mmCIF file of C-alpha atoms and ligand atoms in Angstrom:
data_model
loop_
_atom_site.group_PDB
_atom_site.id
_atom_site.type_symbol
_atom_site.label_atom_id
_atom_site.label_comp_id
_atom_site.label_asym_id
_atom_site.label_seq_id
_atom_site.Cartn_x
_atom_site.Cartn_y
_atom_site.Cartn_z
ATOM 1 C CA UNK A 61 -30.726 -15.192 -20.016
ATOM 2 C CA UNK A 62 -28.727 -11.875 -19.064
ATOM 3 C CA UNK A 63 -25.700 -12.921 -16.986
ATOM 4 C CA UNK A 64 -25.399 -9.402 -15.906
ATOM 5 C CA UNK A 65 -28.750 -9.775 -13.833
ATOM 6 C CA UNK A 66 -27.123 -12.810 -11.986
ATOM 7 C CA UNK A 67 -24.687 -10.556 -10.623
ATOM 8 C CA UNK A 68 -25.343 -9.818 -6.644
ATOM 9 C CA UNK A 69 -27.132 -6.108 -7.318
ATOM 10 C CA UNK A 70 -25.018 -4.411 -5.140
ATOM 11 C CA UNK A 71 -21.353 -4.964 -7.388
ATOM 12 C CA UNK A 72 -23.017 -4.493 -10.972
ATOM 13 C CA UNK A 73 -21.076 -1.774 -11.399
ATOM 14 C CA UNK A 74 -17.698 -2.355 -10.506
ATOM 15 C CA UNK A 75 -15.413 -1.838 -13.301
ATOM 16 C CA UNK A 76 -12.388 -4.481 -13.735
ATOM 17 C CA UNK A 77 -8.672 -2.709 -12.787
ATOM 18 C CA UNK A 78 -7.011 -1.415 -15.711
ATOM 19 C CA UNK A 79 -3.978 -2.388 -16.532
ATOM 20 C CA UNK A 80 -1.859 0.516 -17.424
ATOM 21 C CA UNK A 81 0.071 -0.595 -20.506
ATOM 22 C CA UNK A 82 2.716 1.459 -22.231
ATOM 23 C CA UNK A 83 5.849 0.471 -23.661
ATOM 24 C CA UNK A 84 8.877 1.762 -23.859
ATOM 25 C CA UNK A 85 8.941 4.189 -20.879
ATOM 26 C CA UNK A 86 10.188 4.112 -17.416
ATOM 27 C CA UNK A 87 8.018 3.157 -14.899
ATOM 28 C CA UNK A 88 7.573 5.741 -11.874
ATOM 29 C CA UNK A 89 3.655 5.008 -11.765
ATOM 30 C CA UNK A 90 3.324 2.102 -9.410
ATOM 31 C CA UNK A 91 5.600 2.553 -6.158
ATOM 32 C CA UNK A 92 8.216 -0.458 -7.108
ATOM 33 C CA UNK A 93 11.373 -0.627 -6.145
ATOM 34 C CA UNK A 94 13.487 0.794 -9.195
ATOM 35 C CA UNK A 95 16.801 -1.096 -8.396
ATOM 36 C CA UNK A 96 17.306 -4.792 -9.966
ATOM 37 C CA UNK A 97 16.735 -7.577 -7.620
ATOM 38 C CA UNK A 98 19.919 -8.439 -5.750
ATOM 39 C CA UNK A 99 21.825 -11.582 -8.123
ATOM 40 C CA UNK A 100 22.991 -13.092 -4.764
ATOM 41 C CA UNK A 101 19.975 -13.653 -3.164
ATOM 42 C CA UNK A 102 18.539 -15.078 -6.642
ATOM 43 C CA UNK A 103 20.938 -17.149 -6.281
ATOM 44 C CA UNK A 104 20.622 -17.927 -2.679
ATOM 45 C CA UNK A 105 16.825 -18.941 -3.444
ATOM 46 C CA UNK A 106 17.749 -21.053 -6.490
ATOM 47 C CA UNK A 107 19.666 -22.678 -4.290
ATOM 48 C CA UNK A 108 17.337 -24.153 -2.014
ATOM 49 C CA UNK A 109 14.908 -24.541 -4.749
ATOM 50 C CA UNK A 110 13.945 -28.417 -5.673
ATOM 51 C CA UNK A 111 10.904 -30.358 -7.205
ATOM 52 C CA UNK A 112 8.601 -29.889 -3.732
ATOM 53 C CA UNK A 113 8.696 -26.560 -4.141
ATOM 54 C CA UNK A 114 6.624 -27.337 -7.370
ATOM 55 C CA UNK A 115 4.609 -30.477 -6.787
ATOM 56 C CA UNK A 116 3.482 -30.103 -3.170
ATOM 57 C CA UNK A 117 0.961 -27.536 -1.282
ATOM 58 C CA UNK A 118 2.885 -24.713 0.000
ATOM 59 C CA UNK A 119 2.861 -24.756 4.091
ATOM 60 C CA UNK A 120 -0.354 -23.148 4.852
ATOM 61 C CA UNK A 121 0.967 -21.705 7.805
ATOM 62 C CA UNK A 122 3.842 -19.841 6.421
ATOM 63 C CA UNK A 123 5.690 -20.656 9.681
ATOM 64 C CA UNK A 124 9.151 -20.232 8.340
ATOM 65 C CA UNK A 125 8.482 -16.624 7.203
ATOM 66 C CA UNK A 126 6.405 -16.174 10.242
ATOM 67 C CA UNK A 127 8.561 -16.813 12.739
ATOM 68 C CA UNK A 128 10.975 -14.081 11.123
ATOM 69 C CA UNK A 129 8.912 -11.588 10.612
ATOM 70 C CA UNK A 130 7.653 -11.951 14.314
ATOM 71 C CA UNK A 131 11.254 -12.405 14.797
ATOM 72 C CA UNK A 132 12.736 -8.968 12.983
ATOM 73 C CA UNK A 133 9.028 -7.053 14.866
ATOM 74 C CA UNK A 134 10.033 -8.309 18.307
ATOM 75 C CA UNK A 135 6.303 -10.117 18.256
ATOM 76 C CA UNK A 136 5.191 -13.570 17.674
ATOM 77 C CA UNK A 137 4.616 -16.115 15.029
ATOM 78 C CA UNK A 138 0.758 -16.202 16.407
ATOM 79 C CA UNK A 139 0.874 -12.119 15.725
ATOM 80 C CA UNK A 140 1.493 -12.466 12.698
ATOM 81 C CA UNK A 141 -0.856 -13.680 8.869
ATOM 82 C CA UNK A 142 0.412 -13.919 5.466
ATOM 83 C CA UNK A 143 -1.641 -12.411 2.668
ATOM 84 C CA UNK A 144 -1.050 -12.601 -0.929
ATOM 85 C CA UNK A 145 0.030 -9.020 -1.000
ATOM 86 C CA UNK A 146 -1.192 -7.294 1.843
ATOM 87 C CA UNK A 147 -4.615 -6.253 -0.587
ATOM 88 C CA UNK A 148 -5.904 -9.798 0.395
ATOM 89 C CA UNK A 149 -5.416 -8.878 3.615
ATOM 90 C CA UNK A 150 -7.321 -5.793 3.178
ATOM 91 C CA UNK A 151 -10.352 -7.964 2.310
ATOM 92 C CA UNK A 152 -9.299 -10.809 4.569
ATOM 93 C CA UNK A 153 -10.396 -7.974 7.584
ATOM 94 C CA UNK A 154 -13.749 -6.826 5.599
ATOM 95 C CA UNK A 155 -14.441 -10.186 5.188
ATOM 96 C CA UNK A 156 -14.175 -11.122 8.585
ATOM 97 C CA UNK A 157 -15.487 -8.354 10.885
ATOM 98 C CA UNK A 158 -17.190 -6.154 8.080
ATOM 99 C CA UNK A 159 -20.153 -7.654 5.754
ATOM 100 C CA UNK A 160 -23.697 -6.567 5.449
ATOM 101 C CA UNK A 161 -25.181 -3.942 7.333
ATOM 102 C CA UNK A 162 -21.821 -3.179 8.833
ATOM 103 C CA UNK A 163 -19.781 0.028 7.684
ATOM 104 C CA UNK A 164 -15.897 0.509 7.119
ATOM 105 C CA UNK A 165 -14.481 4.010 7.833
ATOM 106 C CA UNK A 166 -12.025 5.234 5.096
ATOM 107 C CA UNK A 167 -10.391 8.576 5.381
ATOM 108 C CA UNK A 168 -10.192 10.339 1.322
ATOM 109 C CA UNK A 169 -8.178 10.477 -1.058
ATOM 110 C CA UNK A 170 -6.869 7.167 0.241
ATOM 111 C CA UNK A 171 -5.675 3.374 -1.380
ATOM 112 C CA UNK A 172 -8.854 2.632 -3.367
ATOM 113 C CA UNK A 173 -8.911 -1.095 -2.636
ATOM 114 C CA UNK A 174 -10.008 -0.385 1.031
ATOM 115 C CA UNK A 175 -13.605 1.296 -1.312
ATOM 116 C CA UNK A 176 -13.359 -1.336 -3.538
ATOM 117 C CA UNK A 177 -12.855 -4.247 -1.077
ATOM 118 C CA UNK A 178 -15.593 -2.767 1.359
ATOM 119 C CA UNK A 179 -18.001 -2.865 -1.828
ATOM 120 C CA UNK A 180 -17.204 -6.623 -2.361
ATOM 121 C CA UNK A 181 -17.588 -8.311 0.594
ATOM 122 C CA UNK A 182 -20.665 -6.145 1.316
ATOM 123 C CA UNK A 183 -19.556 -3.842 3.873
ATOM 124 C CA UNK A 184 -20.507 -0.080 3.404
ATOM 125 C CA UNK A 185 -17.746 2.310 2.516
ATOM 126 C CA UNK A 186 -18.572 5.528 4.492
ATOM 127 C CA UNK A 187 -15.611 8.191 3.370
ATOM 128 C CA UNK A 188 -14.632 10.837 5.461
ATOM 129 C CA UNK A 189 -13.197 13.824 3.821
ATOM 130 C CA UNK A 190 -9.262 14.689 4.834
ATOM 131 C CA UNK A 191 -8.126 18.604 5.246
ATOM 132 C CA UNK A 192 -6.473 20.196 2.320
ATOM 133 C CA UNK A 193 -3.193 19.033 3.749
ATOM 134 C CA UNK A 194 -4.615 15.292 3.866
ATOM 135 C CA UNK A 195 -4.370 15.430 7.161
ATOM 136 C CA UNK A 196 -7.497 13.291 9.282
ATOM 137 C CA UNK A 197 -10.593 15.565 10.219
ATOM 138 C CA UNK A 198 -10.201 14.339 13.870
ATOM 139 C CA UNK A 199 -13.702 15.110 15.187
ATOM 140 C CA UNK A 200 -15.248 13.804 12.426
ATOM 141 C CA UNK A 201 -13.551 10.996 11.567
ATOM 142 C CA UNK A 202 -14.342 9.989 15.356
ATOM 143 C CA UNK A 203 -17.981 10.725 14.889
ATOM 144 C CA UNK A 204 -18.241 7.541 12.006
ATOM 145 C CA UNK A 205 -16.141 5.747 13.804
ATOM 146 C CA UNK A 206 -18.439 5.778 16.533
ATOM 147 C CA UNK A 207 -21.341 4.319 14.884
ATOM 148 C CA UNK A 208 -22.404 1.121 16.553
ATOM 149 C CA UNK A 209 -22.413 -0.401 12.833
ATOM 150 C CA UNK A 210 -18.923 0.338 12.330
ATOM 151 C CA UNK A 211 -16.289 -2.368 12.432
ATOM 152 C CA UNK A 212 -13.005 -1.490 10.796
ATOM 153 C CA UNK A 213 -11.409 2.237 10.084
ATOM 154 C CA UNK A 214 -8.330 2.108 7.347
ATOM 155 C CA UNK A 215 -5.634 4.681 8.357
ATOM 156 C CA UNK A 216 -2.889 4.389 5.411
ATOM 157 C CA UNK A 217 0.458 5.870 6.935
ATOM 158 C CA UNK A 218 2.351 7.269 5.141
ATOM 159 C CA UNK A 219 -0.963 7.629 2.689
ATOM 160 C CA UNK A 220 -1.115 6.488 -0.561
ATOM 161 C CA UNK A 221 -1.360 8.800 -2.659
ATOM 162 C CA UNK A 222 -0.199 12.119 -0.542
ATOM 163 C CA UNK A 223 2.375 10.616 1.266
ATOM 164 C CA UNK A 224 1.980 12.202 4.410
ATOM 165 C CA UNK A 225 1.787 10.390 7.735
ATOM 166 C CA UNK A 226 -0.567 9.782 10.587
ATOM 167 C CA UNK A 227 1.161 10.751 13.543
ATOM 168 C CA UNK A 228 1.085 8.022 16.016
ATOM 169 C CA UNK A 229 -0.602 9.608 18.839
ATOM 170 C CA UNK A 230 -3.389 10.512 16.660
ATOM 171 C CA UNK A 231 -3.999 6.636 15.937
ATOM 172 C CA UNK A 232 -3.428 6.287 20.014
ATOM 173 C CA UNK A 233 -6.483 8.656 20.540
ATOM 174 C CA UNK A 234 -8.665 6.993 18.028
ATOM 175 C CA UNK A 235 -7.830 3.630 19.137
ATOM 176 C CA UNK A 236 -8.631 4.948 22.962
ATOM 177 C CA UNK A 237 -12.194 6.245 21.946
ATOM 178 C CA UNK A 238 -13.483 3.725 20.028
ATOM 179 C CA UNK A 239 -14.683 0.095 20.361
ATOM 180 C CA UNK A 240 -14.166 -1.511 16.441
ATOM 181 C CA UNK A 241 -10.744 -2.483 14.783
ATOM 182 C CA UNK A 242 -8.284 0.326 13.551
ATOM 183 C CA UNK A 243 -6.177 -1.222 10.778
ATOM 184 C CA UNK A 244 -2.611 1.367 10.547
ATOM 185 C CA UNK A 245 -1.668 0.546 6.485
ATOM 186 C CA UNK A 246 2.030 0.505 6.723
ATOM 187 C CA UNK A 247 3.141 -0.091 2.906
ATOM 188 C CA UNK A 248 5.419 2.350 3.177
ATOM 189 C CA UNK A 249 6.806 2.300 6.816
ATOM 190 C CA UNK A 250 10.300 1.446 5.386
ATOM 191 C CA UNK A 251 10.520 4.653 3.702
ATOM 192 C CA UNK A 252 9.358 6.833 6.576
ATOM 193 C CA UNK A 253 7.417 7.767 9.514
ATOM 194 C CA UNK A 254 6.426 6.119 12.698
ATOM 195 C CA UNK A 255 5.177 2.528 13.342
ATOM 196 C CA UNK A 256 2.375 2.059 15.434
ATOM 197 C CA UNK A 257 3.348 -1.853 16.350
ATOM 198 C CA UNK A 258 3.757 -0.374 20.111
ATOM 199 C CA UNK A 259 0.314 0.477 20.885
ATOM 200 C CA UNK A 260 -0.460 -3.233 19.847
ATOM 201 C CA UNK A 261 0.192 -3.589 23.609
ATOM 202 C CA UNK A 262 -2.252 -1.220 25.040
ATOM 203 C CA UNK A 263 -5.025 -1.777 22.340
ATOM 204 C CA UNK A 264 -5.876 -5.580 21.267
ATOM 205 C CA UNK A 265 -8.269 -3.379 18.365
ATOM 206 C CA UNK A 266 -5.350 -2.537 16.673
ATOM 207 C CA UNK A 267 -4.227 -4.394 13.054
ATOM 208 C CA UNK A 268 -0.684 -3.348 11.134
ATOM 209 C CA UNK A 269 -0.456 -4.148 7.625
ATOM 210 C CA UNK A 270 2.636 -4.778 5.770
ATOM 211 C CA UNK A 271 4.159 -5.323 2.609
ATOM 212 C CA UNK A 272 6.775 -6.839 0.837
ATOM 213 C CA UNK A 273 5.855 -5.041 -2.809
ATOM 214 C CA UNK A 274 7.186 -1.835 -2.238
ATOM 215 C CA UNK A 275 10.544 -2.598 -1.203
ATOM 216 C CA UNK A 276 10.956 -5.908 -2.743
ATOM 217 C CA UNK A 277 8.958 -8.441 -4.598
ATOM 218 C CA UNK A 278 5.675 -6.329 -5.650
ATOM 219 C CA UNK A 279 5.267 -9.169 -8.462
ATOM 220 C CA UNK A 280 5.371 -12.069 -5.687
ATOM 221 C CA UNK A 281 2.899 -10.990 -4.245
ATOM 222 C CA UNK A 282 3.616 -10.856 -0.287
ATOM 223 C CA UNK A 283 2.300 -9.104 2.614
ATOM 224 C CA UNK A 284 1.304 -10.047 6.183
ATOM 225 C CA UNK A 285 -0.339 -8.192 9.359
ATOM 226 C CA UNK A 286 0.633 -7.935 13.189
ATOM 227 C CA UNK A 287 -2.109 -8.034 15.408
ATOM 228 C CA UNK A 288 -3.331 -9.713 19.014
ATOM 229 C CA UNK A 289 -3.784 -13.459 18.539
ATOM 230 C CA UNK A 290 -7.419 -13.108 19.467
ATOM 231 C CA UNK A 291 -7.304 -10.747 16.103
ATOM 232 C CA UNK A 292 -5.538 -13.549 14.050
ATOM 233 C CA UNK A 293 -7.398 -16.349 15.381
ATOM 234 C CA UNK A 294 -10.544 -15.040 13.711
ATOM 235 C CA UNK A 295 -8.954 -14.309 10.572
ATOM 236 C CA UNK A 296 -7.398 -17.527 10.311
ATOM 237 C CA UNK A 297 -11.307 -19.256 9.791
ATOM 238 C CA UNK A 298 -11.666 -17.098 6.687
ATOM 239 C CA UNK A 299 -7.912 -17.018 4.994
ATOM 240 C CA UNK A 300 -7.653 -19.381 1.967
ATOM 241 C CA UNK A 301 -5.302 -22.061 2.910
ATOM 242 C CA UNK A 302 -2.640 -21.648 0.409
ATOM 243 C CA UNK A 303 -3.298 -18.159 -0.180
ATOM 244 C CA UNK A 304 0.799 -17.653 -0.490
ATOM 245 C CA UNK A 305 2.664 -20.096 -2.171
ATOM 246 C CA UNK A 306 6.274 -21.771 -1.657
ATOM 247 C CA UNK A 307 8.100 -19.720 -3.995
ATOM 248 C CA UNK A 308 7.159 -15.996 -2.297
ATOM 249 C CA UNK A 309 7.279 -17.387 0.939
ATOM 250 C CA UNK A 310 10.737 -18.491 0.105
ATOM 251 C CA UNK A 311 11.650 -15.311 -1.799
ATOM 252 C CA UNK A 312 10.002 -12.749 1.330
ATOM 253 C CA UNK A 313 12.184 -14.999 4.053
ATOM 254 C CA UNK A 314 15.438 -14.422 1.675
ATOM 255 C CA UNK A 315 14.426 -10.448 1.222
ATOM 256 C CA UNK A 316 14.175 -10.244 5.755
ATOM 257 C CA UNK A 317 17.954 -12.793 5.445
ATOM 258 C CA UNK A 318 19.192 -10.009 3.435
ATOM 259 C CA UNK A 319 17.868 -6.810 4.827
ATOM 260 C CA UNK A 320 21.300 -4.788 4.455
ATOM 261 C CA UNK A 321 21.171 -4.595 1.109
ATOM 262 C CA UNK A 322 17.178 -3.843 1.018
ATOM 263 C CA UNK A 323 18.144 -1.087 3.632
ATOM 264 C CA UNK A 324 21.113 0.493 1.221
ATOM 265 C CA UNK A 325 18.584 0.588 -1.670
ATOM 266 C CA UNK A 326 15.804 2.282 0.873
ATOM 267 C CA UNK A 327 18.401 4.627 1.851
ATOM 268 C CA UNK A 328 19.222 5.406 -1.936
ATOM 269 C CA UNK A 329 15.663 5.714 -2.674
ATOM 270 C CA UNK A 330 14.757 8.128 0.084
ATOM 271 C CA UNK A 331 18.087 10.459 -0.447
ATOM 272 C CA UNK A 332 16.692 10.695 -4.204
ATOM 273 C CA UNK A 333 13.301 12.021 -2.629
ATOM 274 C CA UNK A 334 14.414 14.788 -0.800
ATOM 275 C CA UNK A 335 16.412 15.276 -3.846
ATOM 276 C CA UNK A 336 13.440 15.394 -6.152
ATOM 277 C CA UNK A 337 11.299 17.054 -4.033
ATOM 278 C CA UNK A 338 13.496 20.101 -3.795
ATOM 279 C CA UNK A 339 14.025 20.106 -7.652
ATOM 280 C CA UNK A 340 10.485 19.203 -8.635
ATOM 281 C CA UNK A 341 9.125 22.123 -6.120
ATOM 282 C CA UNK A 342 11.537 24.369 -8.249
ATOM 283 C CA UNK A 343 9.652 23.969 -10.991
ATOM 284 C CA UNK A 344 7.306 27.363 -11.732
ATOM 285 C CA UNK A 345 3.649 26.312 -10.795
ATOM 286 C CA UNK A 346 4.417 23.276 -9.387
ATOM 287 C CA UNK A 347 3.511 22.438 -5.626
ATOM 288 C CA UNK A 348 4.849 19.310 -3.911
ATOM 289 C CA UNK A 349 3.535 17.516 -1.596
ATOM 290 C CA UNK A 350 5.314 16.509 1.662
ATOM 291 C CA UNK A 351 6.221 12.425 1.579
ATOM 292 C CA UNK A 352 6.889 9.860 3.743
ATOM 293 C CA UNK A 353 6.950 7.382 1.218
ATOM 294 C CA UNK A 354 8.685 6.568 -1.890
ATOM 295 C CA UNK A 355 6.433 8.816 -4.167
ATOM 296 C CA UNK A 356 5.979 12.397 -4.068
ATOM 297 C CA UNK A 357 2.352 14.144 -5.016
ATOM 298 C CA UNK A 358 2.627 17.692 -7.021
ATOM 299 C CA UNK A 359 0.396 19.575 -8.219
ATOM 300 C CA UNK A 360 0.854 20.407 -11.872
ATOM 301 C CA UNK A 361 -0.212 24.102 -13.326
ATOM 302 C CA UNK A 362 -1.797 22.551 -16.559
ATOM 303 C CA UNK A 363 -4.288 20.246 -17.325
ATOM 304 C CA UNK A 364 -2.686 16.740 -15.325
ATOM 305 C CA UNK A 365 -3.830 14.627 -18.143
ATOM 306 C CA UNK A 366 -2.689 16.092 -20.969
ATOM 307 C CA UNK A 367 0.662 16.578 -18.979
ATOM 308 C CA UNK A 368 1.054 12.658 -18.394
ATOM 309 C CA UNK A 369 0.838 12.133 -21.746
ATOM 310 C CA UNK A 370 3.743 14.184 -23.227
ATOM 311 C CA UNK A 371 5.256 12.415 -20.667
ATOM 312 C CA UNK A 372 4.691 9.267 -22.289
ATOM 313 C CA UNK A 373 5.849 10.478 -25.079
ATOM 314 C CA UNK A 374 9.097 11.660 -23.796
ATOM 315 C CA UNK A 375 9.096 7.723 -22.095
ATOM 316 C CA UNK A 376 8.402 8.806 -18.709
ATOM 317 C CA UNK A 377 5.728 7.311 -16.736
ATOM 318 C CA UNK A 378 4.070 8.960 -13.716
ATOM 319 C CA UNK A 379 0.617 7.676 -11.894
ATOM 320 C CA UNK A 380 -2.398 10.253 -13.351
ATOM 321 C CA UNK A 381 -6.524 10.131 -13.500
ATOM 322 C CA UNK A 382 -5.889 10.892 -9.607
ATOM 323 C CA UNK A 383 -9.433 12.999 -10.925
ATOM 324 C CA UNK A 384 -11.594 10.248 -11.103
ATOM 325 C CA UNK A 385 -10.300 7.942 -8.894
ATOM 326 C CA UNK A 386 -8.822 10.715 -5.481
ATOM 327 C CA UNK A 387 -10.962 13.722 -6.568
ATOM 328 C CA UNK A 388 -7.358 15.010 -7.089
ATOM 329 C CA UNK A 389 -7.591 16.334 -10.836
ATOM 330 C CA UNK A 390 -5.102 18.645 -10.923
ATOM 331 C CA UNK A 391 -2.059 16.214 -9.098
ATOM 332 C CA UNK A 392 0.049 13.725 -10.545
ATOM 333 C CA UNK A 393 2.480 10.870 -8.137
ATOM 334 C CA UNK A 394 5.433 9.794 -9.076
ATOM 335 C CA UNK A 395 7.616 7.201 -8.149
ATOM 336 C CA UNK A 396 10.764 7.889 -6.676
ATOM 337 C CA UNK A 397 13.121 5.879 -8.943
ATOM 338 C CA UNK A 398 16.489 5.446 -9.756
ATOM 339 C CA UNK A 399 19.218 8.598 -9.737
ATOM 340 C CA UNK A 400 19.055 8.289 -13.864
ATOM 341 C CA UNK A 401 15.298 8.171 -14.059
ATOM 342 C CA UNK A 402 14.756 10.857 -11.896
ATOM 343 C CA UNK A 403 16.790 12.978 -13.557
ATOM 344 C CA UNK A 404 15.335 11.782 -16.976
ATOM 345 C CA UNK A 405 11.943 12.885 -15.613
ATOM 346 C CA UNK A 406 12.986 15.923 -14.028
ATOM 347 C CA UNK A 407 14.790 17.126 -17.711
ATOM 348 C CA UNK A 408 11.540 15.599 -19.505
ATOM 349 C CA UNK A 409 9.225 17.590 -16.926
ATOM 350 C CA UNK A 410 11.247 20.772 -17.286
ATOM 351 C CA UNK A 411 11.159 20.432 -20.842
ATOM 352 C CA UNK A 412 7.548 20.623 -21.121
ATOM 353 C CA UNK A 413 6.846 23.091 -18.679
ATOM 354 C CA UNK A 414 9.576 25.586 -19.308
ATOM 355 C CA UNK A 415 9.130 27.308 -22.689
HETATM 356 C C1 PLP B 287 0.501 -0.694 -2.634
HETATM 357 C C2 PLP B 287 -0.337 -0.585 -1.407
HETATM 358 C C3 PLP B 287 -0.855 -1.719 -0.779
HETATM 359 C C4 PLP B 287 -0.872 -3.055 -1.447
HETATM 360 O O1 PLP B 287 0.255 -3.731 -1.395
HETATM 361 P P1 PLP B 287 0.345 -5.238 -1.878
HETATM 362 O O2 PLP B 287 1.045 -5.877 -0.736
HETATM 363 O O3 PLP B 287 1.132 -5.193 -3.137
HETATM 364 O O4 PLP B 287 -1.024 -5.809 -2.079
HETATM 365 C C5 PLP B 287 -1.514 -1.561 0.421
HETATM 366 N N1 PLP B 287 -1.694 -0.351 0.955
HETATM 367 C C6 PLP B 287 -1.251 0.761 0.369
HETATM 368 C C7 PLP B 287 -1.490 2.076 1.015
HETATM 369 C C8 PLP B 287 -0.572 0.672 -0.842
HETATM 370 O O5 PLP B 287 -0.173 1.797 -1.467
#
């Protein structure tokens, strides 16, 4: 018996992610938040923590955390569903409105777990090309959108990996022209750009998706969505019950308690990429990018590959193989870190590049 030909036909060839596993650098290759997690609010949440939180089923509704995040989004609690990172999410939608025979709109290079998601739960990706400053193709974007199979369209703003924004009257005239679910990715909202949570009042086909990673607890695993309650109602049939347990629900209402000092470490992270972006676009043959986010995209005058890994060998870690997986082979992202690391990669970069 070959197990592989149990497997449904159309996810064969998926490959597992890879972890990327080096040791001994810094880590500007996944969009964390560089800075330590705040000691007092550790301690606020050890605290509060007792036996329950181990022995019983977290509260499948999340209502605690809900009713702040509708409460800090002037929205809510019935606006608002939890995800286990907002990824789950991302196939929480597919699974819901996409499937079989229906097709999921994804402006490229973009996230790849929109692709990869679409793939799983059956729904066809159908990719639409972005201009060479990543900005949306307008007419065609509009022309997939407006397929009667089409269900969802994933609009990441600012976009992972180019960092660049949507501008919100672009999502306004999508959402206007078209009849299936827009879902605005805000990941990075907190380090720029324009939320499109307004227009949730003049379009009920309009989903915002959040997360707690990039600012806060990426390894808790938290992220919700704002939508119309006739939006969440549906998703709430497919959602796993106890898809996000007691501990990051606790943790994610203690990060919104504490915003100020979340904001002072967004503010510190965004001074540091204007800061980079001016040094790094100093660099001979190197173009950045314009961000929004807490990364910056540059294009590198060598071969990218070859460049991460003297990197890694000077202990410097940036995000690369943006070849295979963005059609971006000659880019690398990093992360915007602390004022040390950046300066560590900057010195490591110039090192390499300079003769
Ligand atoms: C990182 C990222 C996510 C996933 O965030 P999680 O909440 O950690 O699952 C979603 N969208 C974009 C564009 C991202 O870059």
């Amino acid at each position: 018996m070959k197990i592989r030909e149990l497997v449904r036909e159309d996810i064969r060839d998926l490959v597992p992610y890879e972890p990327h596993l080096f040791s001994n650098v810094v880590k500007l290759d996944a969009n964390e938040n560089p800075y330590p997690f705040p000691t007092e609010v550790v301690q606020d949440i050890f605290a509060r923590l007792n036996g329950e939180v181990f022995t019983r089923y977290p509260d499948p509704a999340g209502l605690d955390l809900k009713v702040k995040i509708a409460e800090v989004n002037s929205t809510g609690p019935d606006n608002v569903v939890l995800g286990n990172g907002s990824d789950e999410l991302i196939q929480l939608i597919l699974q819901t409105f996409g499937g079989p025979g229906k097709r999921v709109i994804i402006p490229v290079p973009t996230f790849s777990m929109y692709n990869i998601h679409g793939r799983i739960t059956g729904t066809v990706p159908v990719e639409v090309p972005r201009d060479e400053k990543f900005n949306l193709n307008l007419d065609e974007l509009l022309t997939e959108m407006r397929h009667p199979d089409t269900r969802i369209t994933y609009l990441a703003t600012p976009n992972n990996p180019s960092g660049n924004c949507v501008p919100a009257d672009e999502i306004r005239k999508l959402l206007t022209e078209v009849e299936s679910l827009v879902v605005a990715d805000e990941a990075y909202i907190d380090f720029g750009g324009e939320t499109c949570l307004p227009l949730l009042e003049d379009y009920p086909n309009l989903i915002i998706l959040r997360s707690f990673s990039k600012v806060a607890i990426a390894g808790l695993r938290v992220g919700y969505l704002i939508a119309r309650p006739e939006v969440t109602r549906e998703l709430l049939k497919v959602k796993q019950p106890y898809n996000v347990n007691t501990f990051s629900q606790m943790t994610a209402l203690a990060v919104l308690n504490n915003w100020p000092v979340f904001r002072e470490q967004i503010e510190k992270i965004v001074s540091e990429r204007e800061r980079l972006k001016m040094e790094l676009g100093s660099i001979p043959g190197i173009r950045v990018y314009p961000s929004q986010a807490n990364f910056i995209l540059f294009k590198v005058p060598v071969p990218a590959g070859e460049l991460h890994r003297q990197l890694v060998e000077e202990g410097v870690l940036v995000r690369w193989g943006l070849g295979r997986t963005h059609g971006l082979p000659e880019c690398l992202r990093v992360t915007v870190g602390t004022r040390q690391e950046n300066d560590l990669f900057l010195e490591k970069i110039r090192k390499i590049l300079i003769p």
